[in-house]
Coordinates of N, CA and C in Angstrom, one line a residue:
M1 N 11.2 18.4 -13.6 CA 10.2 17.9 -12.7 C 9.0 17.4 -13.4
M2 N 8.3 16.4 -12.9 CA 7.2 15.8 -13.6 C 6.0 16.7 -13.3
S3 N 5.0 16.7 -14.2 CA 3.8 17.4 -14.0 C 2.9 16.6 -13.0
D4 N 1.9 17.3 -12.4 CA 1.0 16.6 -11.5 C 0.4 15.4 -12.0
S5 N 0.1 15.4 -13.3 CA -0.6 14.2 -13.9 C 0.2 13.0 -13.8
H6 N 1.5 13.1 -13.7 CA 2.4 11.9 -13.6 C 2.4 11.4 -12.2
L7 N 1.8 12.2 -11.2 CA 1.8 11.7 -9.8 C 0.5 11.1 -9.4
Q8 N -0.4 11.0 -10.3 CA -1.7 10.4 -10.0 C -1.7 8.9 -10.1
P9 N -2.5 8.2 -9.3 CA -2.6 6.8 -9.4 C -3.1 6.4 -10.8
G10 N -4.0 7.2 -11.4 CA -4.5 6.8 -12.7 C -3.5 6.8 -13.8
F11 N -2.5 7.7 -13.7 CA -1.4 7.7 -14.7 C -0.6 6.4 -14.5
T12 N -0.3 6.1 -13.3 CA 0.5 4.9 -13.0 C -0.2 3.7 -13.5
L13 N -1.5 3.6 -13.1 CA -2.3 2.4 -13.5 C -2.3 2.2 -15.0
K14 N -2.6 3.3 -15.7 CA -2.7 3.2 -17.2 C -1.3 2.8 -17.8
A15 N -0.2 3.4 -17.3 CA 1.1 3.1 -17.8 C 1.4 1.6 -17.5
L16 N 1.1 1.1 -16.4 CA 1.3 -0.3 -16.1 C 0.5 -1.2 -17.0
R17 N -0.7 -0.9 -17.1 CA -1.6 -1.7 -18.0 C -1.1 -1.7 -19.4
Q18 N -0.8 -0.6 -19.9 CA -0.3 -0.5 -21.3 C 1.0 -1.2 -21.5
S19 N 1.9 -1.1 -20.5 CA 3.2 -1.7 -20.7 C 3.1 -3.2 -20.7
R20 N 2.0 -3.8 -20.1 CA 1.8 -5.2 -20.2 C 0.9 -5.7 -21.3
G21 N 0.3 -4.7 -22.0 CA -0.6 -5.0 -23.1 C -1.9 -5.5 -22.6
W22 N -2.3 -5.1 -21.4 CA -3.6 -5.6 -20.8 C -4.7 -4.7 -21.2
S23 N -5.8 -5.3 -21.5 CA -7.1 -4.5 -21.7 C -7.6 -4.2 -20.3
L24 N -8.6 -3.3 -20.2 CA -9.2 -3.0 -18.9 C -9.8 -4.3 -18.4
A25 N -10.4 -5.1 -19.2 CA -11.0 -6.4 -18.8 C -10.0 -7.3 -18.1
Q26 N -8.8 -7.4 -18.8 CA -7.8 -8.3 -18.2 C -7.3 -7.7 -16.9
A27 N -7.1 -6.4 -16.8 CA -6.6 -5.8 -15.6 C -7.7 -6.0 -14.5
A28 N -8.9 -5.9 -14.8 CA -10.0 -6.2 -13.8 C -9.9 -7.6 -13.3
E29 N -9.7 -8.5 -14.2 CA -9.6 -10.0 -13.8 C -8.4 -10.2 -12.9
E30 N -7.3 -9.6 -13.2 CA -6.0 -9.8 -12.4 C -6.1 -9.1 -11.0
T31 N -6.8 -8.0 -11.0 CA -6.8 -7.2 -9.7 C -8.0 -7.4 -8.8
G32 N -9.1 -7.9 -9.4 CA -10.4 -8.0 -8.7 C -11.1 -6.7 -8.5
V33 N -10.7 -5.6 -9.3 CA -11.3 -4.3 -9.3 C -12.1 -4.2 -10.6
S34 N -13.3 -3.7 -10.5 CA -14.1 -3.7 -11.7 C -13.5 -2.9 -12.9
K35 N -13.9 -3.3 -14.1 CA -13.4 -2.6 -15.3 C -13.8 -1.2 -15.3
A36 N -15.1 -0.9 -14.8 CA -15.6 0.5 -14.8 C -14.7 1.3 -13.8
M37 N -14.4 0.7 -12.6 CA -13.7 1.5 -11.6 C -12.3 1.7 -12.1
L38 N -11.6 0.7 -12.7 CA -10.3 0.9 -13.3 C -10.3 2.1 -14.3
G39 N -11.3 2.1 -15.2 CA -11.4 3.1 -16.2 C -11.5 4.5 -15.5
Q40 N -12.4 4.6 -14.5 CA -12.6 5.9 -13.8 C -11.3 6.3 -13.1
I41 N -10.5 5.4 -12.6 CA -9.2 5.8 -11.9 C -8.3 6.3 -13.0
E42 N -8.2 5.5 -14.1 CA -7.3 6.0 -15.2 C -7.6 7.3 -15.7
R43 N -8.9 7.7 -15.8 CA -9.3 9.0 -16.3 C -9.3 10.1 -15.2
N44 N -8.8 9.7 -14.0 CA -8.9 10.6 -12.8 C -10.3 11.1 -12.5
E45 N -11.3 10.2 -12.7 CA -12.6 10.6 -12.4 C -13.0 10.0 -11.0
S46 N -12.2 9.1 -10.5 CA -12.4 8.5 -9.2 C -11.1 8.5 -8.4
S47 N -11.2 8.7 -7.1 CA -10.0 8.6 -6.3 C -10.1 7.3 -5.5
P48 N -9.2 6.4 -5.8 CA -9.4 5.0 -5.2 C -9.1 5.0 -3.7
T49 N -9.7 4.1 -3.0 CA -9.4 3.9 -1.6 C -8.1 3.2 -1.4
V50 N -7.6 3.2 -0.2 CA -6.4 2.4 0.1 C -6.6 0.9 -0.3
A51 N -7.8 0.4 0.1 CA -8.1 -1.0 -0.2 C -8.0 -1.3 -1.7
T52 N -8.6 -0.4 -2.5 CA -8.6 -0.6 -4.0 C -7.1 -0.5 -4.5
L53 N -6.3 0.5 -4.0 CA -4.9 0.5 -4.5 C -4.2 -0.7 -4.1
W54 N -4.4 -1.3 -2.9 CA -3.8 -2.6 -2.6 C -4.1 -3.7 -3.6
K55 N -5.4 -3.7 -3.9 CA -5.8 -4.8 -4.9 C -5.1 -4.6 -6.2
I56 N -5.0 -3.3 -6.7 CA -4.4 -3.0 -8.0 C -2.9 -3.4 -7.9
A57 N -2.2 -2.9 -6.8 CA -0.8 -3.2 -6.7 C -0.5 -4.7 -6.7
T58 N -1.4 -5.5 -5.9 CA -1.2 -6.9 -5.8 C -1.5 -7.6 -7.2
G59 N -2.5 -7.1 -7.9 CA -2.8 -7.7 -9.2 C -1.7 -7.5 -10.2
F60 N -1.1 -6.4 -10.1 CA 0.0 -6.1 -11.1 C 1.4 -6.5 -10.5
N61 N 1.4 -7.0 -9.3 CA 2.6 -7.5 -8.6 C 3.7 -6.3 -8.6
V62 N 3.2 -5.2 -8.1 CA 4.1 -4.0 -8.0 C 4.0 -3.5 -6.5
P63 N 4.9 -2.7 -6.1 CA 4.8 -2.1 -4.7 C 3.7 -1.1 -4.6
F64 N 3.0 -1.1 -3.4 CA 1.9 -0.2 -3.2 C 2.3 1.2 -3.4
S65 N 3.5 1.6 -2.9 CA 4.0 3.0 -2.9 C 4.2 3.5 -4.3
L66 N 4.2 2.6 -5.3 CA 4.3 3.1 -6.7 C 3.1 4.0 -7.1
F67 N 2.0 3.9 -6.4 CA 0.8 4.7 -6.7 C 0.7 5.9 -5.9
I68 N 1.6 6.2 -5.0 CA 1.6 7.4 -4.2 C 2.8 8.3 -4.5
P69 N 2.5 9.5 -4.8 CA 3.6 10.4 -5.2 C 4.5 10.7 -4.0
T70 N 5.8 10.6 -4.2 CA 6.8 10.8 -3.1 C 8.0 11.6 -3.7
E71 N 8.7 12.2 -2.8 CA 10.0 12.8 -3.3 C 11.0 11.7 -3.4
R72 N 11.8 11.7 -4.5 CA 12.8 10.6 -4.7 C 14.0 11.0 -3.9
P73 N 14.6 10.1 -3.2 CA 15.8 10.3 -2.4 C 17.0 10.6 -3.2
C74 N 18.0 11.2 -2.6 CA 19.3 11.4 -3.3 C 20.0 10.0 -3.3
E75 N 21.0 9.8 -4.0 CA 21.6 8.5 -4.2 C 22.5 8.1 -3.0
S76 N 23.2 9.1 -2.3 CA 24.1 8.7 -1.3 C 23.5 8.5 0.1
A77 N 22.4 9.3 0.4 CA 21.8 9.2 1.7 C 20.3 9.6 1.5
T78 N 19.5 9.0 2.4 CA 18.1 9.3 2.4 C 17.6 9.7 3.8
M79 N 17.1 10.9 3.9 CA 16.6 11.4 5.2 C 15.1 11.1 5.3
L80 N 14.8 10.5 6.4 CA 13.4 10.2 6.7 C 12.7 11.5 7.2
R81 N 11.7 12.0 6.5 CA 11.0 13.2 6.8 C 9.5 12.9 6.9
S82 N 8.8 13.6 7.7 CA 7.4 13.5 7.7 C 6.9 13.9 6.4
S83 N 6.2 13.0 5.7 CA 5.7 13.3 4.4 C 4.3 14.0 4.4
R84 N 4.1 14.9 3.5 CA 2.8 15.5 3.4 C 1.9 14.7 2.5
T85 N 2.5 13.7 1.8 CA 1.7 13.0 0.9 C 1.0 11.8 1.6
R86 N -0.3 11.8 1.7 CA -1.0 10.7 2.3 C -2.0 10.2 1.3
W87 N -2.4 9.0 1.4 CA -3.4 8.4 0.5 C -4.4 7.7 1.3
P88 N -5.7 7.9 1.1 CA -6.2 8.8 0.1 C -6.2 10.2 0.5
Q89 N -6.4 11.1 -0.4 CA -6.4 12.6 -0.1 C -7.7 13.0 0.6
T90 N -8.8 12.2 0.5 CA -10.1 12.4 1.1 C -10.2 11.7 2.4
Q91 N -11.2 11.9 3.2 CA -11.4 11.2 4.4 C -11.6 9.7 4.1
D92 N -10.9 8.8 4.8 CA -11.0 7.4 4.7 C -10.6 6.8 6.0
S93 N -11.0 5.5 6.2 CA -10.8 4.9 7.5 C -9.3 4.5 7.6
M94 N -8.6 4.5 6.5 CA -7.1 4.1 6.5 C -6.4 5.2 5.7
Q95 N -5.4 5.8 6.3 CA -4.5 6.7 5.6 C -3.1 6.1 5.6
V96 N -2.5 6.2 4.4 CA -1.2 5.6 4.2 C -0.2 6.7 3.7
T97 N 0.9 6.8 4.4 CA 2.0 7.8 4.0 C 3.3 7.0 3.8
P98 N 3.9 7.1 2.6 CA 5.2 6.5 2.4 C 6.2 7.2 3.2
L99 N 7.0 6.4 4.0 CA 8.1 6.9 4.7 C 9.4 6.9 3.8
F100 N 9.6 5.7 3.1 CA 10.6 5.6 2.1 C 9.9 5.0 0.9
P101 N 10.0 5.6 -0.3 CA 9.4 5.0 -1.5 C 10.0 3.6 -1.8
Y102 N 9.4 2.9 -2.6 CA 9.9 1.6 -3.0 C 11.3 1.7 -3.6
D103 N 12.2 0.8 -3.1 CA 13.6 0.8 -3.5 C 13.9 -0.5 -4.2
P104 N 14.2 -0.5 -5.5 CA 14.4 -1.8 -6.2 C 15.6 -2.5 -5.8
Q105 N 16.6 -1.8 -5.2 CA 17.8 -2.5 -4.7 C 17.5 -3.3 -3.5
F106 N 16.7 -2.7 -2.6 CA 16.4 -3.4 -1.3 C 15.1 -4.1 -1.3
R107 N 14.2 -3.8 -2.3 CA 13.0 -4.4 -2.6 C 12.0 -4.3 -1.4
F108 N 11.8 -3.0 -0.9 CA 10.8 -2.8 0.1 C 10.1 -1.5 0.0
D109 N 8.9 -1.5 0.6 CA 8.2 -0.2 0.9 C 8.2 0.0 2.4
M110 N 8.2 1.2 2.8 CA 8.1 1.5 4.3 C 7.0 2.5 4.4
L111 N 5.9 2.2 5.0 CA 4.7 3.0 5.1 C 4.4 3.4 6.5
A112 N 3.8 4.6 6.7 CA 3.2 4.9 8.0 C 1.7 4.8 7.8
I113 N 1.0 4.1 8.6 CA -0.4 3.9 8.4 C -1.2 4.4 9.6
E114 N -2.3 5.0 9.4 CA -3.2 5.4 10.5 C -4.6 4.8 10.2
L115 N -5.1 4.0 11.2 CA -6.4 3.3 11.0 C -7.4 4.0 12.0
A116 N -8.5 4.5 11.5 CA -9.4 5.2 12.3 C -10.1 4.3 13.3
S117 N -10.7 4.9 14.3 CA -11.4 4.1 15.4 C -12.5 3.4 14.7
G118 N -12.7 2.1 15.1 CA -13.7 1.3 14.5 C -13.5 0.7 13.1
A119 N -12.4 1.0 12.5 CA -12.1 0.7 11.1 C -11.6 -0.8 11.0
L120 N -12.0 -1.4 9.9 CA -11.5 -2.7 9.5 C -11.0 -2.6 8.1
S121 N -9.8 -3.1 7.8 CA -9.3 -3.2 6.5 C -8.8 -4.6 6.2
N122 N -9.5 -5.2 5.2 CA -9.1 -6.6 4.8 C -8.2 -6.5 3.6
S123 N -7.1 -7.2 3.7 CA -6.1 -7.2 2.6 C -6.1 -8.5 1.9
S124 N -6.1 -8.5 0.6 CA -6.0 -9.7 -0.2 C -4.6 -10.2 -0.1
P125 N -4.4 -11.5 -0.3 CA -3.0 -12.0 -0.2 C -2.1 -11.4 -1.2
H126 N -0.9 -11.0 -0.8 CA 0.1 -10.5 -1.7 C 0.7 -11.7 -2.5
D127 N 1.6 -11.4 -3.4 CA 2.3 -12.5 -4.1 C 3.1 -13.3 -3.2
L128 N 3.3 -14.5 -3.6 CA 4.1 -15.5 -2.9 C 5.5 -14.9 -2.5
G129 N 5.8 -15.1 -1.2 CA 7.1 -14.6 -0.7 C 7.1 -13.2 -0.1
V130 N 6.0 -12.4 -0.3 CA 5.9 -11.1 0.3 C 5.8 -11.2 1.8
I131 N 6.6 -10.4 2.5 CA 6.6 -10.4 4.0 C 6.3 -9.0 4.5
E132 N 5.4 -8.9 5.5 CA 5.1 -7.6 6.1 C 5.7 -7.6 7.5
H133 N 6.2 -6.5 7.9 CA 6.7 -6.2 9.3 C 5.8 -5.1 9.8
V134 N 5.0 -5.3 10.8 CA 4.1 -4.2 11.3 C 4.6 -3.9 12.7
V135 N 4.8 -2.6 13.0 CA 5.2 -2.1 14.3 C 4.3 -1.0 14.7
I136 N 3.7 -1.2 15.9 CA 2.7 -0.2 16.4 C 3.4 1.0 17.0
T137 N 3.0 2.2 16.7 CA 3.6 3.4 17.3 C 2.7 4.1 18.3
E138 N 1.4 4.0 18.0 CA 0.4 4.5 18.9 C -0.9 3.7 18.9
G139 N -1.4 3.4 20.0 CA -2.7 2.7 20.1 C -2.6 1.2 20.1
E140 N -3.7 0.5 19.8 CA -3.7 -0.9 19.9 C -4.4 -1.4 18.6
L141 N -3.7 -2.4 17.9 CA -4.1 -2.9 16.6 C -4.5 -4.4 16.8
Q142 N -5.6 -4.8 16.2 CA -6.0 -6.2 16.0 C -5.5 -6.5 14.6
L143 N -4.7 -7.6 14.5 CA -4.1 -8.0 13.2 C -4.4 -9.4 13.0
A144 N -5.1 -9.8 12.0 CA -5.4 -11.2 11.6 C -4.5 -11.6 10.5
V145 N -3.9 -12.8 10.7 CA -3.1 -13.4 9.6 C -3.6 -14.8 9.4
D146 N -4.1 -15.0 8.2 CA -4.7 -16.3 7.8 C -5.7 -16.7 8.8
G147 N -6.6 -15.8 9.3 CA -7.7 -16.1 10.2 C -7.4 -16.1 11.7
K148 N -6.1 -15.9 12.1 CA -5.8 -15.9 13.5 C -5.5 -14.4 13.9
W149 N -6.2 -14.0 14.9 CA -6.1 -12.6 15.4 C -5.0 -12.4 16.4
H150 N -4.3 -11.3 16.3 CA -3.2 -11.0 17.2 C -3.5 -9.5 17.7
T151 N -3.2 -9.3 19.0 CA -3.4 -7.9 19.6 C -2.0 -7.4 19.8
L152 N -1.8 -6.2 19.2 CA -0.5 -5.5 19.3 C -0.7 -4.1 19.8
I153 N 0.2 -3.7 20.8 CA 0.2 -2.4 21.4 C 1.4 -1.6 21.0
A154 N 1.4 -0.3 21.3 CA 2.6 0.5 20.9 C 3.9 -0.1 21.4
G155 N 4.8 -0.2 20.5 CA 6.1 -0.8 20.8 C 6.3 -2.3 20.4
E156 N 5.1 -2.9 20.0 CA 5.1 -4.3 19.6 C 5.0 -4.4 18.1
G157 N 5.5 -5.5 17.6 CA 5.4 -5.7 16.2 C 5.2 -7.2 15.8
L158 N 4.8 -7.4 14.6 CA 4.6 -8.7 14.1 C 5.1 -8.8 12.6
R159 N 5.9 -9.9 12.4 CA 6.4 -10.1 11.0 C 5.6 -11.4 10.5
F160 N 5.1 -11.3 9.3 CA 4.3 -12.4 8.8 C 4.4 -12.5 7.3
Q161 N 4.1 -13.7 6.8 CA 4.0 -14.0 5.4 C 2.7 -13.3 4.9
A162 N 2.8 -12.4 4.0 CA 1.6 -11.6 3.6 C 1.0 -12.2 2.3
D163 N 1.3 -13.5 2.0 CA 0.7 -14.1 0.8 C -0.5 -14.9 1.2
C164 N -1.1 -14.5 2.3 CA -2.3 -15.1 2.8 C -3.3 -14.0 3.2
P165 N -4.6 -14.2 3.3 CA -5.4 -13.1 3.7 C -5.0 -12.5 5.1
H166 N -5.1 -11.2 5.2 CA -4.8 -10.6 6.5 C -5.6 -9.3 6.6
S167 N -5.9 -9.0 7.9 CA -6.8 -7.9 8.2 C -6.3 -7.0 9.3
Y168 N -6.6 -5.7 9.3 CA -6.2 -4.8 10.3 C -7.5 -4.2 10.9
R169 N -7.6 -4.2 12.2 CA -8.8 -3.7 12.9 C -8.5 -2.8 14.1
N170 N -9.2 -1.7 14.2 CA -9.0 -0.9 15.4 C -10.3 -0.8 16.2
D171 N -10.3 -1.5 17.3 CA -11.5 -1.6 18.2 C -11.4 -0.4 19.2
G172 N -10.4 0.4 19.2 CA -10.2 1.5 20.2 C -11.0 2.7 19.8
E173 N -11.0 3.7 20.7 CA -11.7 4.9 20.5 C -10.8 6.0 19.8
Q174 N -9.5 5.7 19.7 CA -8.6 6.6 19.1 C -8.0 5.9 17.8
P175 N -7.5 6.7 16.9 CA -6.8 6.1 15.7 C -5.6 5.3 16.2
V176 N -5.3 4.2 15.5 CA -4.1 3.5 15.8 C -3.1 3.8 14.7
K177 N -1.8 4.0 15.1 CA -0.8 4.3 14.1 C 0.3 3.2 14.1
F178 N 0.7 2.9 12.9 CA 1.8 1.9 12.8 C 2.6 2.0 11.6
H179 N 3.8 1.4 11.6 CA 4.6 1.4 10.4 C 4.6 0.0 9.8
C180 N 4.6 0.0 8.5 CA 4.5 -1.3 7.8 C 5.6 -1.4 6.8
L181 N 6.6 -2.3 7.0 CA 7.6 -2.5 6.0 C 7.2 -3.7 5.2
I182 N 7.1 -3.6 3.9 CA 6.7 -4.7 3.0 C 7.9 -5.1 2.2
H183 N 8.3 -6.3 2.4 CA 9.5 -6.8 1.6 C 9.0 -7.7 0.5
Y184 N 9.5 -7.4 -0.7 CA 9.1 -8.1 -1.9 C 10.3 -9.0 -2.3
P185 N 10.0 -10.3 -2.6 CA 11.1 -11.2 -3.0 C 11.5 -10.8 -4.4
P186 N 12.7 -11.3 -4.8 CA 13.2 -11.0 -6.2 C 12.3 -11.7 -7.2
P187 N 12.2 -11.2 -8.4 CA 11.4 -11.9 -9.4 C 12.0 -13.2 -9.8
H188 N 11.1 -14.1 -10.1 CA 11.5 -15.5 -10.5 C 12.2 -15.5 -11.8

């Protein structure tokens, strides 16, 4: 079993950066996250927000769930269980829990997301060909795709090309909960 240090986003970030031979400055340029912040994350001196992790994942062209510790499924079957691993660990307007960790065979992340009342989360465009499927389980979500807002309620979903700017907003008084399946295209 891995030590806890292997489960931290900082360890993953540093390993990715080093595997590509990138300096902190180059990683900052690719991700849009400052060099100072990346260094703090790598040294586990700062706990990144969900928005920061999205920027890092997008800049490195890797699945978001790569930065969140999860139990690895067995090979023949995977049972969906309520995960105790949520990111971030501190209070934030958006909480993300991996339902299924990234699977290289099927090339997707499946996440449970909770957006606090009054919260807005802007997402940078993902890489070309990335598709998101958002399904609301509780509450009402305002979802903007390339500047056009859509209202979704429990039981409704929207599939969209995520390689454009998109935003999630909760105008309600209660948290909104939804599942997000992110499909990554095969590498070129």
